[in-house]
mmCIF file of C-alpha atoms in Angstrom:
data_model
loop_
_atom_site.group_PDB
_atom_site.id
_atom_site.type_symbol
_atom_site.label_atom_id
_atom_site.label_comp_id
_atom_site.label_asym_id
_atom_site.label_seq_id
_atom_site.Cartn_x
_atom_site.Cartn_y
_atom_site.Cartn_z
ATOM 1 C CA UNK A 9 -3.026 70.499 301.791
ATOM 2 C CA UNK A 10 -3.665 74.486 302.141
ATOM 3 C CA UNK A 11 -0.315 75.102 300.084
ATOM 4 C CA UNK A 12 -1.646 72.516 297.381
ATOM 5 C CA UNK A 13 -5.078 74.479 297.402
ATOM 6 C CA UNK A 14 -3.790 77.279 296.571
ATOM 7 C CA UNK A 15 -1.353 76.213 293.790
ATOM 8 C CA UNK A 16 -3.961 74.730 292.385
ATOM 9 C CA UNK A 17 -6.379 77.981 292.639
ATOM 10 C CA UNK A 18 -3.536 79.825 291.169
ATOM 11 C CA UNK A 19 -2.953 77.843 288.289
ATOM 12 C CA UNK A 20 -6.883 77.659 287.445
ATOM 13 C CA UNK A 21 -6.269 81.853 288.086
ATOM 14 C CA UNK A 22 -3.999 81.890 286.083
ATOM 15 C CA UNK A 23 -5.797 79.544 283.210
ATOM 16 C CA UNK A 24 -8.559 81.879 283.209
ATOM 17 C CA UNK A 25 -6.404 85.327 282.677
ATOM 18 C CA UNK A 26 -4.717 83.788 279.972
ATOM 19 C CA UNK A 27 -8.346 82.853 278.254
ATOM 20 C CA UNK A 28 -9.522 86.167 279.019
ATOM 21 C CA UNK A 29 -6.646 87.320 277.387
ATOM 22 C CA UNK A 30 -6.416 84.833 274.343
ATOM 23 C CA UNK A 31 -10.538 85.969 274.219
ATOM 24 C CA UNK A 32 -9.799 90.137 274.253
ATOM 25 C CA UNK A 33 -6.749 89.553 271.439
ATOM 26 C CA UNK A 34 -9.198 87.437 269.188
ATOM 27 C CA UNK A 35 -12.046 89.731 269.888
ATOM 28 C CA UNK A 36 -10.060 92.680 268.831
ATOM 29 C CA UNK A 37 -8.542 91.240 265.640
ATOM 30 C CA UNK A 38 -12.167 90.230 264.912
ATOM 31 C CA UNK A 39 -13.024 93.794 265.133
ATOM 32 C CA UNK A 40 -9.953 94.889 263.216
ATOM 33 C CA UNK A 41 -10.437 92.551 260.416
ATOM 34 C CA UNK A 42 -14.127 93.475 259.877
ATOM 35 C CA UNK A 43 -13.584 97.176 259.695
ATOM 36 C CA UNK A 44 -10.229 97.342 257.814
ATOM 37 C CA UNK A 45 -11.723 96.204 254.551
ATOM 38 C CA UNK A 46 -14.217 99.055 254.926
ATOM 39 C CA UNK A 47 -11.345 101.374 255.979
ATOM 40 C CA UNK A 48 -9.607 100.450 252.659
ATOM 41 C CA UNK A 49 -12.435 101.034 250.438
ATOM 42 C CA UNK A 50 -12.921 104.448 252.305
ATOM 43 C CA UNK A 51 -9.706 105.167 251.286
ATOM 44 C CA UNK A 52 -9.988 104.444 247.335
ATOM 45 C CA UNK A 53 -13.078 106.486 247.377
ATOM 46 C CA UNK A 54 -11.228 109.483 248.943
ATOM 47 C CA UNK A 55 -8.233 109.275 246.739
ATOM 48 C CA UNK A 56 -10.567 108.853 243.934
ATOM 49 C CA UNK A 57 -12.955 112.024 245.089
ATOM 50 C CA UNK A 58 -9.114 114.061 245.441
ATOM 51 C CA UNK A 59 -7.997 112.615 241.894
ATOM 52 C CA UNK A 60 -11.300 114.014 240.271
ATOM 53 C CA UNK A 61 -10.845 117.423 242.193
ATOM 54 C CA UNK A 62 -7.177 118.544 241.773
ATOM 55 C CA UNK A 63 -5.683 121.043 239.554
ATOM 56 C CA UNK A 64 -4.823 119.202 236.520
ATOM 57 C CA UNK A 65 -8.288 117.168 235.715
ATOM 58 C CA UNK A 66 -7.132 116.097 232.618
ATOM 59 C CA UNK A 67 -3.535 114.451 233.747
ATOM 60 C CA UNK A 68 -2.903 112.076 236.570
ATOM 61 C CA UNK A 69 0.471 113.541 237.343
ATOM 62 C CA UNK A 70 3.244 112.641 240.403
ATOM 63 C CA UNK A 71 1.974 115.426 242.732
ATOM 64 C CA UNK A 72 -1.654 113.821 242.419
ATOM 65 C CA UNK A 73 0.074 111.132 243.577
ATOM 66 C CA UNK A 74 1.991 112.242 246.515
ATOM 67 C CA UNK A 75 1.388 110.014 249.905
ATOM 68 C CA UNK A 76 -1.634 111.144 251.914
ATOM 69 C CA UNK A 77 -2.469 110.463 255.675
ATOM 70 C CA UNK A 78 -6.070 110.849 256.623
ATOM 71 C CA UNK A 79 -7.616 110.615 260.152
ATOM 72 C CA UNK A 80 -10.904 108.321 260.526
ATOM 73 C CA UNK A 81 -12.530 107.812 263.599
ATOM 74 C CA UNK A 82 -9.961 106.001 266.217
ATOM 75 C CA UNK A 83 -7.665 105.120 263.014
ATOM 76 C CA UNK A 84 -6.050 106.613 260.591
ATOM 77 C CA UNK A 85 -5.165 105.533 256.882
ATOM 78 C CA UNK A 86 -1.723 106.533 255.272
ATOM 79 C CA UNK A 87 -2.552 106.164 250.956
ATOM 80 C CA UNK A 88 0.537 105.439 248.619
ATOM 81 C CA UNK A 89 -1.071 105.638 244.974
ATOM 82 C CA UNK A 90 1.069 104.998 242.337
ATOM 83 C CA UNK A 91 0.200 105.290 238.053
ATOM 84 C CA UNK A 92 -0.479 101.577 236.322
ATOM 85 C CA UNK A 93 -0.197 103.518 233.881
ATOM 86 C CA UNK A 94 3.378 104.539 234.098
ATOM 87 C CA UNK A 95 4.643 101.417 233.264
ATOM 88 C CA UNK A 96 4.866 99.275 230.148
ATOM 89 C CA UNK A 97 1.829 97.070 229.299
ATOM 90 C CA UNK A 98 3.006 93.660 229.193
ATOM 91 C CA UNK A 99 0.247 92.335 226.724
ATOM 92 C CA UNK A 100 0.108 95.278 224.524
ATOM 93 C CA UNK A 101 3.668 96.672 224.209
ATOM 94 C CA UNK A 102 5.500 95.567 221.126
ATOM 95 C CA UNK A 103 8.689 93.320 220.926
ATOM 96 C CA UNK A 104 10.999 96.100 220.593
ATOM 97 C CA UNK A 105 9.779 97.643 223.712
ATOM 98 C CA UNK A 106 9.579 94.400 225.623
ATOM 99 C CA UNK A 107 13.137 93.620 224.581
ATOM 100 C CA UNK A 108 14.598 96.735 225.890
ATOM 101 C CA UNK A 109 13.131 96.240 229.405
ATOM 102 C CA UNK A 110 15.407 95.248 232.226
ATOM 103 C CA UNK A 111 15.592 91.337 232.357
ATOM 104 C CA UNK A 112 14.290 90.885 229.303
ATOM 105 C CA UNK A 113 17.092 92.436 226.886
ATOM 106 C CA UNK A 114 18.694 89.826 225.133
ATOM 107 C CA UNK A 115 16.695 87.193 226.102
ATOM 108 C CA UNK A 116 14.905 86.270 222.810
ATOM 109 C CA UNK A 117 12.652 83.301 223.511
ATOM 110 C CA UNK A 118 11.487 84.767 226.746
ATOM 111 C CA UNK A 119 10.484 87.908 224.439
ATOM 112 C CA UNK A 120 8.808 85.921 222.285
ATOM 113 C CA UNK A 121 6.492 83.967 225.182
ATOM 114 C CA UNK A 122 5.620 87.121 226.935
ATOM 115 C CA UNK A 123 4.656 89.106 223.755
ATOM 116 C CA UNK A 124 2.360 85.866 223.300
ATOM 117 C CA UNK A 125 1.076 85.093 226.734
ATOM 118 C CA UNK A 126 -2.543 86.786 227.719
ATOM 119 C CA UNK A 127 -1.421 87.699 231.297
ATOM 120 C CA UNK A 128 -3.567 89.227 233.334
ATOM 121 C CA UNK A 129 -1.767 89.357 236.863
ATOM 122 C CA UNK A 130 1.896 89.765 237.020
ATOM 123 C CA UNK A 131 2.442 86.074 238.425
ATOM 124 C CA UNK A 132 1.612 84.301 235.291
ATOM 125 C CA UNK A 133 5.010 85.438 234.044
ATOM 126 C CA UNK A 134 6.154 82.117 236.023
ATOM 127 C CA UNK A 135 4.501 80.215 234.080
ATOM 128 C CA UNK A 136 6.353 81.060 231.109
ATOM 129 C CA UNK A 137 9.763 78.769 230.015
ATOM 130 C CA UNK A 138 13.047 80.888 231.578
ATOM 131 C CA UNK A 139 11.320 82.885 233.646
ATOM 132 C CA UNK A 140 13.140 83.613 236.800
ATOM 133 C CA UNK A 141 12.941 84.717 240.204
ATOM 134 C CA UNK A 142 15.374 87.357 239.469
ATOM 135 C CA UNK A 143 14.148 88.318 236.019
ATOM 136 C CA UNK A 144 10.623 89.016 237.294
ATOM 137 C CA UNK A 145 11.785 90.938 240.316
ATOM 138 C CA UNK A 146 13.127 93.129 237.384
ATOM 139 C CA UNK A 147 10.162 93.474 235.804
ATOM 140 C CA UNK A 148 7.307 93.890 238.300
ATOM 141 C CA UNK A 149 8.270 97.559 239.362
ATOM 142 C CA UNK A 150 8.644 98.548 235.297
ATOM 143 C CA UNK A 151 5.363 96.387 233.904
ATOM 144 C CA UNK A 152 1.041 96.168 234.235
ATOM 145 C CA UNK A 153 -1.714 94.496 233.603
ATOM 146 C CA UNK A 154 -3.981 97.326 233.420
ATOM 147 C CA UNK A 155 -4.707 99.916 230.641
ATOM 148 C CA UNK A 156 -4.951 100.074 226.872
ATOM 149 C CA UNK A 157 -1.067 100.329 227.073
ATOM 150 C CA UNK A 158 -0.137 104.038 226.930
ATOM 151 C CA UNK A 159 2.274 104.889 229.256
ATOM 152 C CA UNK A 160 1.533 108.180 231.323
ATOM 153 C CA UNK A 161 4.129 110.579 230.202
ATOM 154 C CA UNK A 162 3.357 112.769 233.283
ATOM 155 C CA UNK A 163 4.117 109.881 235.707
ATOM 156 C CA UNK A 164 6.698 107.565 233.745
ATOM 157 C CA UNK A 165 10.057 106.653 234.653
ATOM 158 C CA UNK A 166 13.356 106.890 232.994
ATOM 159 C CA UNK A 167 13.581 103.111 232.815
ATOM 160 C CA UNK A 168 10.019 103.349 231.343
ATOM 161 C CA UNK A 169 11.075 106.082 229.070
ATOM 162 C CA UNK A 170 14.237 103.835 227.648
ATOM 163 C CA UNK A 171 12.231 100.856 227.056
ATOM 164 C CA UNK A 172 10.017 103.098 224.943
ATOM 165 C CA UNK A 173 13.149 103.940 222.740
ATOM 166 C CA UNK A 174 14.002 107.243 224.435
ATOM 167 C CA UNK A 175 17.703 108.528 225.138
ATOM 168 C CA UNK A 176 19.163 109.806 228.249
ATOM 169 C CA UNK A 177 18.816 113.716 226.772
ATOM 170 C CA UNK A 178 15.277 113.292 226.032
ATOM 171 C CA UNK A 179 14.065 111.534 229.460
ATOM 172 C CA UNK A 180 16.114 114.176 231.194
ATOM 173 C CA UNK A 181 14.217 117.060 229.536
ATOM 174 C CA UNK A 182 11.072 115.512 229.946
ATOM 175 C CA UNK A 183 12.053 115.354 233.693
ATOM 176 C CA UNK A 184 12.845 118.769 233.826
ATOM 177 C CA UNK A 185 9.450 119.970 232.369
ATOM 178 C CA UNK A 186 8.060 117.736 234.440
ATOM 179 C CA UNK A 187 9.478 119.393 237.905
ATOM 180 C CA UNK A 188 8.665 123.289 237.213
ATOM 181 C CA UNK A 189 10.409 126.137 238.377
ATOM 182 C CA UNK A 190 11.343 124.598 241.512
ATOM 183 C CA UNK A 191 13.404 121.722 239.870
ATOM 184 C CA UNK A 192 12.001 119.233 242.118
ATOM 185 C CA UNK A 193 9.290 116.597 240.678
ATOM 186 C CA UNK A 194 5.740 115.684 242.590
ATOM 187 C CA UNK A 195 5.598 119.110 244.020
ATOM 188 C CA UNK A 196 2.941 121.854 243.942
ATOM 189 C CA UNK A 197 4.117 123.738 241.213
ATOM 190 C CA UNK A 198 4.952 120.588 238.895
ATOM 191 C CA UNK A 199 4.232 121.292 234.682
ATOM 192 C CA UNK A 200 2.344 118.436 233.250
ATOM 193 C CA UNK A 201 0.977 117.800 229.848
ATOM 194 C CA UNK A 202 -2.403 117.706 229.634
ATOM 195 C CA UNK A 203 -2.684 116.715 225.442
ATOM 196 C CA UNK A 204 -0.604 114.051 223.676
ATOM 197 C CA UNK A 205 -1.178 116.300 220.479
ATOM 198 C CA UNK A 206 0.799 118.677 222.408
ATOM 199 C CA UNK A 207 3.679 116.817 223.916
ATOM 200 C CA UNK A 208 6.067 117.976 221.091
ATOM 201 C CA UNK A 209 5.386 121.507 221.159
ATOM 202 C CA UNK A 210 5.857 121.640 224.952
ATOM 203 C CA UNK A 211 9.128 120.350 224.548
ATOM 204 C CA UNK A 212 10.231 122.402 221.722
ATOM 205 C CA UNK A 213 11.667 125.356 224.018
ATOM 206 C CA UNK A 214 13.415 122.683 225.595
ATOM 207 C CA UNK A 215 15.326 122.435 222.579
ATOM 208 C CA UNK A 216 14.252 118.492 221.770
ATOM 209 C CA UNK A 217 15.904 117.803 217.786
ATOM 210 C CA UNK A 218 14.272 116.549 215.227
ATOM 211 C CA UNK A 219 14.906 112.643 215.831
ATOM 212 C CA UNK A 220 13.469 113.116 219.363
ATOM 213 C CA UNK A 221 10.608 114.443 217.479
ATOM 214 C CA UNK A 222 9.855 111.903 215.352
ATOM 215 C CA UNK A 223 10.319 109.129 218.664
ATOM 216 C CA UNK A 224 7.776 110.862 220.190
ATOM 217 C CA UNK A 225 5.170 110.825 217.037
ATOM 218 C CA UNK A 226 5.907 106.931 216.490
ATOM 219 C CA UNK A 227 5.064 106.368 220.391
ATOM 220 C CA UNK A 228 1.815 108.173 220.096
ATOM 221 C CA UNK A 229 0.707 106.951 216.157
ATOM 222 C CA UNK A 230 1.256 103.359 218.030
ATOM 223 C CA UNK A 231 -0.869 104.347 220.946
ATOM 224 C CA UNK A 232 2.121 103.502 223.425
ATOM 225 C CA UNK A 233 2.291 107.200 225.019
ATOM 226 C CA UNK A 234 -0.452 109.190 226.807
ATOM 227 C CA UNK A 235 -1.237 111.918 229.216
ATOM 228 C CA UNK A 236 -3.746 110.606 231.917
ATOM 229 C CA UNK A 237 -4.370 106.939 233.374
ATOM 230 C CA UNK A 238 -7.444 105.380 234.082
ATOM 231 C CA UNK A 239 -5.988 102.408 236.548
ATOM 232 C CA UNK A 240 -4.139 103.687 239.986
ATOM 233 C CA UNK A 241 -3.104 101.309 242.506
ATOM 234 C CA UNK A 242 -2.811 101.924 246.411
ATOM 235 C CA UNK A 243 -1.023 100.965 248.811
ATOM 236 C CA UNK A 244 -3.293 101.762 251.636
ATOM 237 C CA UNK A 245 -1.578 100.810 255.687
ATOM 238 C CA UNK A 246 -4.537 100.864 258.475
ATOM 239 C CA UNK A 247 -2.893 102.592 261.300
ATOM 240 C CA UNK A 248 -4.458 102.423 265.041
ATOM 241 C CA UNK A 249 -1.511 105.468 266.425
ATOM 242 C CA UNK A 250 1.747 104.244 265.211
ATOM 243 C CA UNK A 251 1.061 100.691 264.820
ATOM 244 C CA UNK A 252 0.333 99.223 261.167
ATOM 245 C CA UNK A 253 -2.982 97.316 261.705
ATOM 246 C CA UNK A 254 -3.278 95.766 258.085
ATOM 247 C CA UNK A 255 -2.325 96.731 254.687
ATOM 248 C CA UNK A 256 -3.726 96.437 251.393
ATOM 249 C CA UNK A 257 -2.725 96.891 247.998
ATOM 250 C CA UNK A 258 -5.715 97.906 245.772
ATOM 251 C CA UNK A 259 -5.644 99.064 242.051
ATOM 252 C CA UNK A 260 -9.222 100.647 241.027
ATOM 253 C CA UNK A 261 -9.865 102.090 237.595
ATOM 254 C CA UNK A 262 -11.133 105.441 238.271
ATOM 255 C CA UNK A 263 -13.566 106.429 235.285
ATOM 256 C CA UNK A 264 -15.706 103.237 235.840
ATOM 257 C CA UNK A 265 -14.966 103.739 239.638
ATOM 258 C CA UNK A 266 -14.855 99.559 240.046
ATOM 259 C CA UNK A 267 -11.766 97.927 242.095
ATOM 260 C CA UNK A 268 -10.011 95.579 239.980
ATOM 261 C CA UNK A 269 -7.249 94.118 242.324
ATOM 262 C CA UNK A 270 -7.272 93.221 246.045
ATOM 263 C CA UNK A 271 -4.588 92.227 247.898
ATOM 264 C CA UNK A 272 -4.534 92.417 252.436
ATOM 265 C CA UNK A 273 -2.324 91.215 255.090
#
C-alpha cells in the first residue's frame, strides 16, 4: 500500500509540474504576443525616422535599405526593408510591360485579365482564369500593389528594368552608376539619382545612345519611372538572443506615415 502511495503521489507530482509548466509556456507566449506587435511598430517608426534622416532625402536608394539590427530592452529587432516601389505596378503598368514580365510573356489572355483586374493584394491574382501556382510565384518578387506605378530607378532590378523595355547594356550601366566608385551596390558610397529630369544626363558619361535615350523619356512621359518611393515594406524578425520570437511583414507608406499591410507569425 506504501509503494502504491507513492506512485500515486508521484504521478499527481508529476501532473502538477507539467501544469506548471504548460502554465509558464502559455504565460510567456502571452507576454510575447502582446509586446511583439508593439515591437514591430517600434521598428517601422525607426526605419521610418532613419529613412527621413539619411544622406540622400530625396531618393530611397539600396543602401537606405540595407538590413538593420537594433537592441530594445531584453529583445532585439533585425529590419529587412525592401522598395514597393521597385517593382512593376500590377494595376497601373501597361500591357506591354505586363507582357514582358516573367510568367506572363506570351500568355495573352492572362495579360489581358490582369491589366483589367483592380487588385489590391497580390492573392487576387488567383482569382483570375490561368493563373497558376507557378506563374504567380514568378510574379510576386517582380510586382505591387502600392504606388502610383513608377518604378524606383535607384532600387529596381534588372528583371524590373527588362519588363520596362530596357536592354542588357542599359540595365548594366544603370547598375554601375548605381554602385559608385567601389563597384559594389547598397554600400556607403552608392550614386543615386535624386531627379527623373535628370536621369538622362547622369547617364550620358556613361555613354547611353540615343535609343536608350529616348526609352528612358517614354518611361518617364508615361509616369512608369521615378526616383524615390513612398511605400517600403519590412520584414521585421523579433529576436529574444538568437531565437526568432515572431515575424512580421509590414509595408507602411512613409509620407502619410500610416501602415498599409500587416502580416505576423
Amino acid at each position: 500500500m506504501a509503494v502504491g502511495a507513492i506512485a500515486v503521489l508521484s504521478i499527481l507530482a508529476l501532473g502538477a509540474t507539467s501544469s506548471v509548466l504548460q502554465e509558464l509556456k502559455l504565460a510567456k507566449f502571452v507576454t510575447e504576443s502582446d509586446t511583439s506587435p508593439y515591437l514591430a511598430r517600434s521598428a517601422v517608426d525607426v526605419a521610418k525616422v532613419l529613412l527621413s534622416n539619411d544622406a540622400t532625402p530625396q531618393a530611397v536608394t539600396l543602401y537606405d535599405l540595407r538590413s538593420r539590427e537594433i537592441p530594445l530592452g531584453d529583445k532585439g529587432l533585425l529590419i529587412v526593408p525592401q522598395d514597393e516601389q521597385s517593382k512593376i505596378n500590377l494595376d497601373l503598368a501597361p500591357k506591354e510591360i505586363l507582357g514582358r514580365l516573367e510568367g506572363l510573356s506570351g500568355q495573352t489572355q492572362l495579360i489581358d485579365a490582369v491589366f483589367g483586374a483592380n487588385i489590391v493584394v497580390q492573392e487576387e491574382l488567383f482569382l483570375l482564369e490561368g493563373m497558376t501556382q507557378e506563374i504567380y510565384d514568378q510574379l510576386k518578387g517582380l510586382t505591387t500593389v502600392f504606388g502610383l506605378g513608377l518604378v524606383n530607378i535607384n532600387t529596381a532590378q534588372p528583371d524590373v528594368f527588362g519588363a520596362q523595355g530596357m536592354d542588357t547594356d542599359l540595365i548594366k550601366k544603370i547598375q554601375e552608376y548605381r554602385a559608385g566608385d567601389d563597384g559594389i551596390e547598397g554600400t556607403e558610397d552608392d550614386r543615386y539619382f535624386s531627379n527623373p529630369l535628370e536621369i538622362i544626363s547622369q547617364l550620358i558619361n556613361l555613354g547611353i545612345t540615343p535609343v536608350q535615350q529616348q526609352v528612358i523619356q517614354n518611361l518617364l512621359l508615361t509616369l512608369q519611372l521615378g526616383t524615390t518611393s513612398d511605400y517600403v515594406s519590412f520584414d521585421i524578425t523579433v529576436l529574444q538572443g538568437k531565437k526568432k520570437v515572431r515575424f512580421f511583414k509590414i509595408t507602411a507608406n512613409l509620407v502619410k506615415g500610416t501602415i498599409v499591410f500587416w502580416h505576423e507569425e
